[in-house]
Amino acid sequence: MNELPHELPRIGIGIDVHRLQAGRPCVLAGVPFETTFGPVGHSDGDAVLHAACDAVLGAAGLDDLGSLFSDRDPANAGRASAEFCVETMRRVGERNLRVLSMDVVLETETPKLKPHRTAMRARLAELFAVPVDRVNIKGKTGEKVDAIGRGEAMRATVVVLLGPR
Ligand code: MG
């Protein structure tokens, strides 16, 4: 197969689901939310950052988050997912790539994203070294359907475009 020019953009997608449980902290896109429940996970359970890392790694042809940071490794227990982003971006930089744009959909009944959207965009822009006007985040409810609609889980879906650094 002929190689394509490095300049051509690469698209990636990441999807992450976490169960919600009372008494868990809630950090989404690296921003702490004041809630009485949060995502269950081996790390801090930040579904947005997990999906974003998977999208970026996918676009770069670098496998996935689970192979970089095993959820069976005690060293990753309770870990801030922002650290996963740092390592993801280090590997992407090694390949001379950068994030050109990122679009996020977070499906959850609660918490409402609106009060935190600006902060979430800013944090994603910082973590993935992309201008804030090239990051977007949308909140959707599950319309009372399935596990998300019943408030049992949340799902983040992220699409990114990578280009040359
Ligand atoms: Mg996850």
PDB file of C-alpha atoms and ligand atoms in Angstrom:
ATOM      1  CA  MET A   1       0.000   0.000   0.000  1.00  0.00           C
ATOM      2  CA  ASN A   2       1.339   3.480  -0.875  1.00  0.00           C
ATOM      3  CA  GLU A   3       1.838   5.760   2.125  1.00  0.00           C
ATOM      4  CA  LEU A   4      -0.320   8.878   2.275  1.00  0.00           C
ATOM      5  CA  PRO A   5       1.313  12.294   2.803  1.00  0.00           C
ATOM      6  CA  HIS A   6       1.859  13.197   6.488  1.00  0.00           C
ATOM      7  CA  GLU A   7      -0.003  16.500   5.872  1.00  0.00           C
ATOM      8  CA  LEU A   8      -3.349  14.784   5.315  1.00  0.00           C
ATOM      9  CA  PRO A   9      -5.697  14.933   8.344  1.00  0.00           C
ATOM     10  CA  ARG A  10      -6.667  11.828  10.298  1.00  0.00           C
ATOM     11  CA  ILE A  11     -10.024  11.285  11.991  1.00  0.00           C
ATOM     12  CA  GLY A  12     -10.579   9.341  15.201  1.00  0.00           C
ATOM     13  CA  ILE A  13     -13.544   8.315  17.344  1.00  0.00           C
ATOM     14  CA  GLY A  14     -13.750   7.306  20.996  1.00  0.00           C
ATOM     15  CA  ILE A  15     -16.722   6.047  23.008  1.00  0.00           C
ATOM     16  CA  ASP A  16     -16.808   5.424  26.758  1.00  0.00           C
ATOM     17  CA  VAL A  17     -19.584   4.303  29.092  1.00  0.00           C
ATOM     18  CA  HIS A  18     -19.480   4.442  32.886  1.00  0.00           C
ATOM     19  CA  ARG A  19     -22.050   3.310  35.417  1.00  0.00           C
ATOM     20  CA  LEU A  20     -23.176   5.988  37.877  1.00  0.00           C
ATOM     21  CA  GLN A  21     -23.164   5.352  41.602  1.00  0.00           C
ATOM     22  CA  ALA A  22     -24.016   7.324  44.727  1.00  0.00           C
ATOM     23  CA  GLY A  23     -21.076   8.528  46.769  1.00  0.00           C
ATOM     24  CA  ARG A  24     -18.606   8.631  43.873  1.00  0.00           C
ATOM     25  CA  PRO A  25     -16.849  11.879  42.939  1.00  0.00           C
ATOM     26  CA  CYS A  26     -17.850  13.290  39.566  1.00  0.00           C
ATOM     27  CA  VAL A  27     -15.124  14.715  37.312  1.00  0.00           C
ATOM     28  CA  LEU A  28     -15.997  15.251  33.642  1.00  0.00           C
ATOM     29  CA  ALA A  29     -13.587  16.639  31.038  1.00  0.00           C
ATOM     30  CA  GLY A  30     -11.270  17.230  33.993  1.00  0.00           C
ATOM     31  CA  VAL A  31     -13.796  19.550  35.685  1.00  0.00           C
ATOM     32  CA  PRO A  32     -15.162  18.609  39.143  1.00  0.00           C
ATOM     33  CA  PHE A  33     -18.976  18.627  39.469  1.00  0.00           C
ATOM     34  CA  GLU A  34     -20.852  19.054  42.761  1.00  0.00           C
ATOM     35  CA  THR A  35     -23.038  15.938  42.805  1.00  0.00           C
ATOM     36  CA  THR A  36     -23.969  13.172  45.226  1.00  0.00           C
ATOM     37  CA  PHE A  37     -23.053  10.513  42.630  1.00  0.00           C
ATOM     38  CA  GLY A  38     -20.440   9.915  39.976  1.00  0.00           C
ATOM     39  CA  PRO A  39     -19.054   7.483  37.431  1.00  0.00           C
ATOM     40  CA  VAL A  40     -17.737   4.135  38.648  1.00  0.00           C
ATOM     41  CA  GLY A  41     -14.269   3.372  37.330  1.00  0.00           C
ATOM     42  CA  HIS A  42     -10.823   2.066  38.147  1.00  0.00           C
ATOM     43  CA  SER A  43      -9.428   5.581  37.619  1.00  0.00           C
ATOM     44  CA  ASP A  44     -11.477   8.705  38.379  1.00  0.00           C
ATOM     45  CA  GLY A  45     -14.020   7.480  35.796  1.00  0.00           C
ATOM     46  CA  ASP A  46     -13.875  10.602  33.614  1.00  0.00           C
ATOM     47  CA  ALA A  47     -15.758   9.226  30.586  1.00  0.00           C
ATOM     48  CA  VAL A  48     -15.144  12.385  28.530  1.00  0.00           C
ATOM     49  CA  LEU A  49     -11.370  12.240  28.888  1.00  0.00           C
ATOM     50  CA  HIS A  50     -11.311   8.476  28.289  1.00  0.00           C
ATOM     51  CA  ALA A  51     -13.298   8.836  25.061  1.00  0.00           C
ATOM     52  CA  ALA A  52     -11.182  11.839  24.010  1.00  0.00           C
ATOM     53  CA  CYS A  53      -7.928   9.909  24.545  1.00  0.00           C
ATOM     54  CA  ASP A  54      -9.290   6.947  22.586  1.00  0.00           C
ATOM     55  CA  ALA A  55     -10.311   9.235  19.725  1.00  0.00           C
ATOM     56  CA  VAL A  56      -6.871  10.869  19.632  1.00  0.00           C
ATOM     57  CA  LEU A  57      -5.008   7.556  19.907  1.00  0.00           C
ATOM     58  CA  GLY A  58      -7.241   6.066  17.217  1.00  0.00           C
ATOM     59  CA  ALA A  59      -6.603   8.908  14.800  1.00  0.00           C
ATOM     60  CA  ALA A  60      -2.861   8.549  15.390  1.00  0.00           C
ATOM     61  CA  GLY A  61      -2.983   4.774  14.855  1.00  0.00           C
ATOM     62  CA  LEU A  62      -1.787   4.230  18.430  1.00  0.00           C
ATOM     63  CA  ASP A  63      -4.137   1.486  19.661  1.00  0.00           C
ATOM     64  CA  ASP A  64      -6.270   2.539  22.642  1.00  0.00           C
ATOM     65  CA  LEU A  65      -6.312   3.799  26.221  1.00  0.00           C
ATOM     66  CA  GLY A  66      -6.864   0.352  27.736  1.00  0.00           C
ATOM     67  CA  SER A  67      -3.611  -0.938  26.264  1.00  0.00           C
ATOM     68  CA  LEU A  68      -1.685   2.108  27.558  1.00  0.00           C
ATOM     69  CA  PHE A  69      -3.231   2.147  31.044  1.00  0.00           C
ATOM     70  CA  SER A  70      -4.626  -1.213  32.103  1.00  0.00           C
ATOM     71  CA  ASP A  71      -7.618  -1.118  34.460  1.00  0.00           C
ATOM     72  CA  ARG A  72      -6.064  -4.177  36.160  1.00  0.00           C
ATOM     73  CA  ASP A  73      -2.911  -2.241  37.092  1.00  0.00           C
ATOM     74  CA  PRO A  74      -3.160  -1.057  40.734  1.00  0.00           C
ATOM     75  CA  ALA A  75      -0.965   1.917  39.765  1.00  0.00           C
ATOM     76  CA  ASN A  76      -3.918   3.286  37.778  1.00  0.00           C
ATOM     77  CA  ALA A  77      -6.448   2.970  40.620  1.00  0.00           C
ATOM     78  CA  GLY A  78      -8.133   6.288  41.399  1.00  0.00           C
ATOM     79  CA  ARG A  79      -5.755   8.035  38.994  1.00  0.00           C
ATOM     80  CA  ALA A  80      -6.701  11.438  37.567  1.00  0.00           C
ATOM     81  CA  SER A  81      -7.540  10.888  33.914  1.00  0.00           C
ATOM     82  CA  ALA A  82      -5.767  14.155  33.045  1.00  0.00           C
ATOM     83  CA  GLU A  83      -2.561  12.113  33.407  1.00  0.00           C
ATOM     84  CA  PHE A  84      -3.793   9.779  30.650  1.00  0.00           C
ATOM     85  CA  CYS A  85      -4.208  12.831  28.402  1.00  0.00           C
ATOM     86  CA  VAL A  86      -0.630  13.960  29.062  1.00  0.00           C
ATOM     87  CA  GLU A  87       0.730  10.543  28.051  1.00  0.00           C
ATOM     88  CA  THR A  88      -1.605  10.360  25.039  1.00  0.00           C
ATOM     89  CA  MET A  89      -0.420  13.776  23.817  1.00  0.00           C
ATOM     90  CA  ARG A  90       3.228  12.860  24.402  1.00  0.00           C
ATOM     91  CA  ARG A  91       2.822   9.864  22.073  1.00  0.00           C
ATOM     92  CA  VAL A  92       0.908  11.909  19.502  1.00  0.00           C
ATOM     93  CA  GLY A  93       3.661  14.553  19.583  1.00  0.00           C
ATOM     94  CA  GLU A  94       6.258  11.845  18.986  1.00  0.00           C
ATOM     95  CA  ARG A  95       4.439  11.085  15.745  1.00  0.00           C
ATOM     96  CA  ASN A  96       4.562  14.793  14.811  1.00  0.00           C
ATOM     97  CA  LEU A  97       0.798  15.126  15.026  1.00  0.00           C
ATOM     98  CA  ARG A  98      -1.496  17.585  16.810  1.00  0.00           C
ATOM     99  CA  VAL A  99      -5.223  17.894  17.457  1.00  0.00           C
ATOM    100  CA  LEU A 100      -6.954  20.146  14.917  1.00  0.00           C
ATOM    101  CA  SER A 101     -10.482  19.900  16.324  1.00  0.00           C
ATOM    102  CA  MET A 102     -12.532  17.948  18.854  1.00  0.00           C
ATOM    103  CA  ASP A 103     -16.287  17.463  19.184  1.00  0.00           C
ATOM    104  CA  VAL A 104     -17.780  15.787  22.269  1.00  0.00           C
ATOM    105  CA  VAL A 105     -21.250  14.415  22.996  1.00  0.00           C
ATOM    106  CA  LEU A 106     -21.980  13.467  26.601  1.00  0.00           C
ATOM    107  CA  GLU A 107     -25.207  11.534  27.124  1.00  0.00           C
ATOM    108  CA  THR A 108     -26.434  11.622  30.702  1.00  0.00           C
ATOM    109  CA  GLU A 109     -29.636  12.443  32.587  1.00  0.00           C
ATOM    110  CA  THR A 110     -27.727  14.299  35.292  1.00  0.00           C
ATOM    111  CA  PRO A 111     -25.714  16.323  36.092  1.00  0.00           C
ATOM    112  CA  LYS A 112     -26.621  19.129  33.718  1.00  0.00           C
ATOM    113  CA  LEU A 113     -23.591  20.272  31.756  1.00  0.00           C
ATOM    114  CA  LYS A 114     -24.660  23.827  30.993  1.00  0.00           C
ATOM    115  CA  PRO A 115     -23.130  25.545  34.055  1.00  0.00           C
ATOM    116  CA  HIS A 116     -19.796  23.804  33.372  1.00  0.00           C
ATOM    117  CA  ARG A 117     -19.607  23.836  29.576  1.00  0.00           C
ATOM    118  CA  THR A 118     -17.234  26.794  29.327  1.00  0.00           C
ATOM    119  CA  ALA A 119     -14.893  25.291  31.909  1.00  0.00           C
ATOM    120  CA  MET A 120     -15.030  21.875  30.224  1.00  0.00           C
ATOM    121  CA  ARG A 121     -14.160  23.341  26.823  1.00  0.00           C
ATOM    122  CA  ALA A 122     -11.284  25.301  28.316  1.00  0.00           C
ATOM    123  CA  ARG A 123      -9.914  22.244  30.109  1.00  0.00           C
ATOM    124  CA  LEU A 124     -10.163  20.051  26.992  1.00  0.00           C
ATOM    125  CA  ALA A 125      -8.417  22.760  24.963  1.00  0.00           C
ATOM    126  CA  GLU A 126      -5.631  22.860  27.553  1.00  0.00           C
ATOM    127  CA  LEU A 127      -5.220  19.080  27.874  1.00  0.00           C
ATOM    128  CA  PHE A 128      -5.242  18.420  24.126  1.00  0.00           C
ATOM    129  CA  ALA A 129      -3.338  21.573  23.103  1.00  0.00           C
ATOM    130  CA  VAL A 130      -6.056  22.769  20.722  1.00  0.00           C
ATOM    131  CA  PRO A 131      -7.570  26.282  20.440  1.00  0.00           C
ATOM    132  CA  VAL A 132     -10.755  26.566  22.488  1.00  0.00           C
ATOM    133  CA  ASP A 133     -12.791  27.580  19.431  1.00  0.00           C
ATOM    134  CA  ARG A 134     -11.939  24.185  17.932  1.00  0.00           C
ATOM    135  CA  VAL A 135     -13.396  22.263  20.888  1.00  0.00           C
ATOM    136  CA  ASN A 136     -17.099  21.715  21.391  1.00  0.00           C
ATOM    137  CA  ILE A 137     -19.118  19.800  23.973  1.00  0.00           C
ATOM    138  CA  LYS A 138     -22.799  18.901  23.777  1.00  0.00           C
ATOM    139  CA  GLY A 139     -24.953  17.451  26.538  1.00  0.00           C
ATOM    140  CA  LYS A 140     -27.803  15.099  25.647  1.00  0.00           C
ATOM    141  CA  THR A 141     -30.266  13.225  27.827  1.00  0.00           C
ATOM    142  CA  GLY A 142     -31.254   9.615  27.239  1.00  0.00           C
ATOM    143  CA  GLU A 143     -34.965  10.520  26.880  1.00  0.00           C
ATOM    144  CA  LYS A 144     -35.756   8.077  29.742  1.00  0.00           C
ATOM    145  CA  VAL A 145     -34.749   5.186  27.455  1.00  0.00           C
ATOM    146  CA  ASP A 146     -32.180   2.470  28.313  1.00  0.00           C
ATOM    147  CA  ALA A 147     -29.564   2.620  31.079  1.00  0.00           C
ATOM    148  CA  ILE A 148     -28.602   6.211  30.279  1.00  0.00           C
ATOM    149  CA  GLY A 149     -32.216   7.382  30.265  1.00  0.00           C
ATOM    150  CA  ARG A 150     -32.792   5.686  33.626  1.00  0.00           C
ATOM    151  CA  GLY A 151     -29.793   7.522  35.084  1.00  0.00           C
ATOM    152  CA  GLU A 152     -27.770   4.345  35.611  1.00  0.00           C
ATOM    153  CA  ALA A 153     -24.916   5.262  33.281  1.00  0.00           C
ATOM    154  CA  MET A 154     -23.384   7.967  31.119  1.00  0.00           C
ATOM    155  CA  ARG A 155     -21.775   7.723  27.688  1.00  0.00           C
ATOM    156  CA  ALA A 156     -19.244  10.043  26.066  1.00  0.00           C
ATOM    157  CA  THR A 157     -18.559  10.021  22.326  1.00  0.00           C
ATOM    158  CA  VAL A 158     -15.676  12.065  20.910  1.00  0.00           C
ATOM    159  CA  VAL A 159     -14.589  12.712  17.339  1.00  0.00           C
ATOM    160  CA  VAL A 160     -11.228  14.357  16.645  1.00  0.00           C
ATOM    161  CA  LEU A 161      -9.230  15.457  13.663  1.00  0.00           C
ATOM    162  CA  LEU A 162      -5.450  15.260  13.830  1.00  0.00           C
ATOM    163  CA  GLY A 163      -3.018  16.984  11.526  1.00  0.00           C
ATOM    164  CA  PRO A 164       0.723  17.561  11.250  1.00  0.00           C
ATOM    165  CA  ARG A 165       2.415  19.506  14.031  1.00  0.00           C
TER     166      ARG A 165
HETATM  167 MG    MG B   1     -13.559   4.761  30.935  1.00  0.00          MG
END
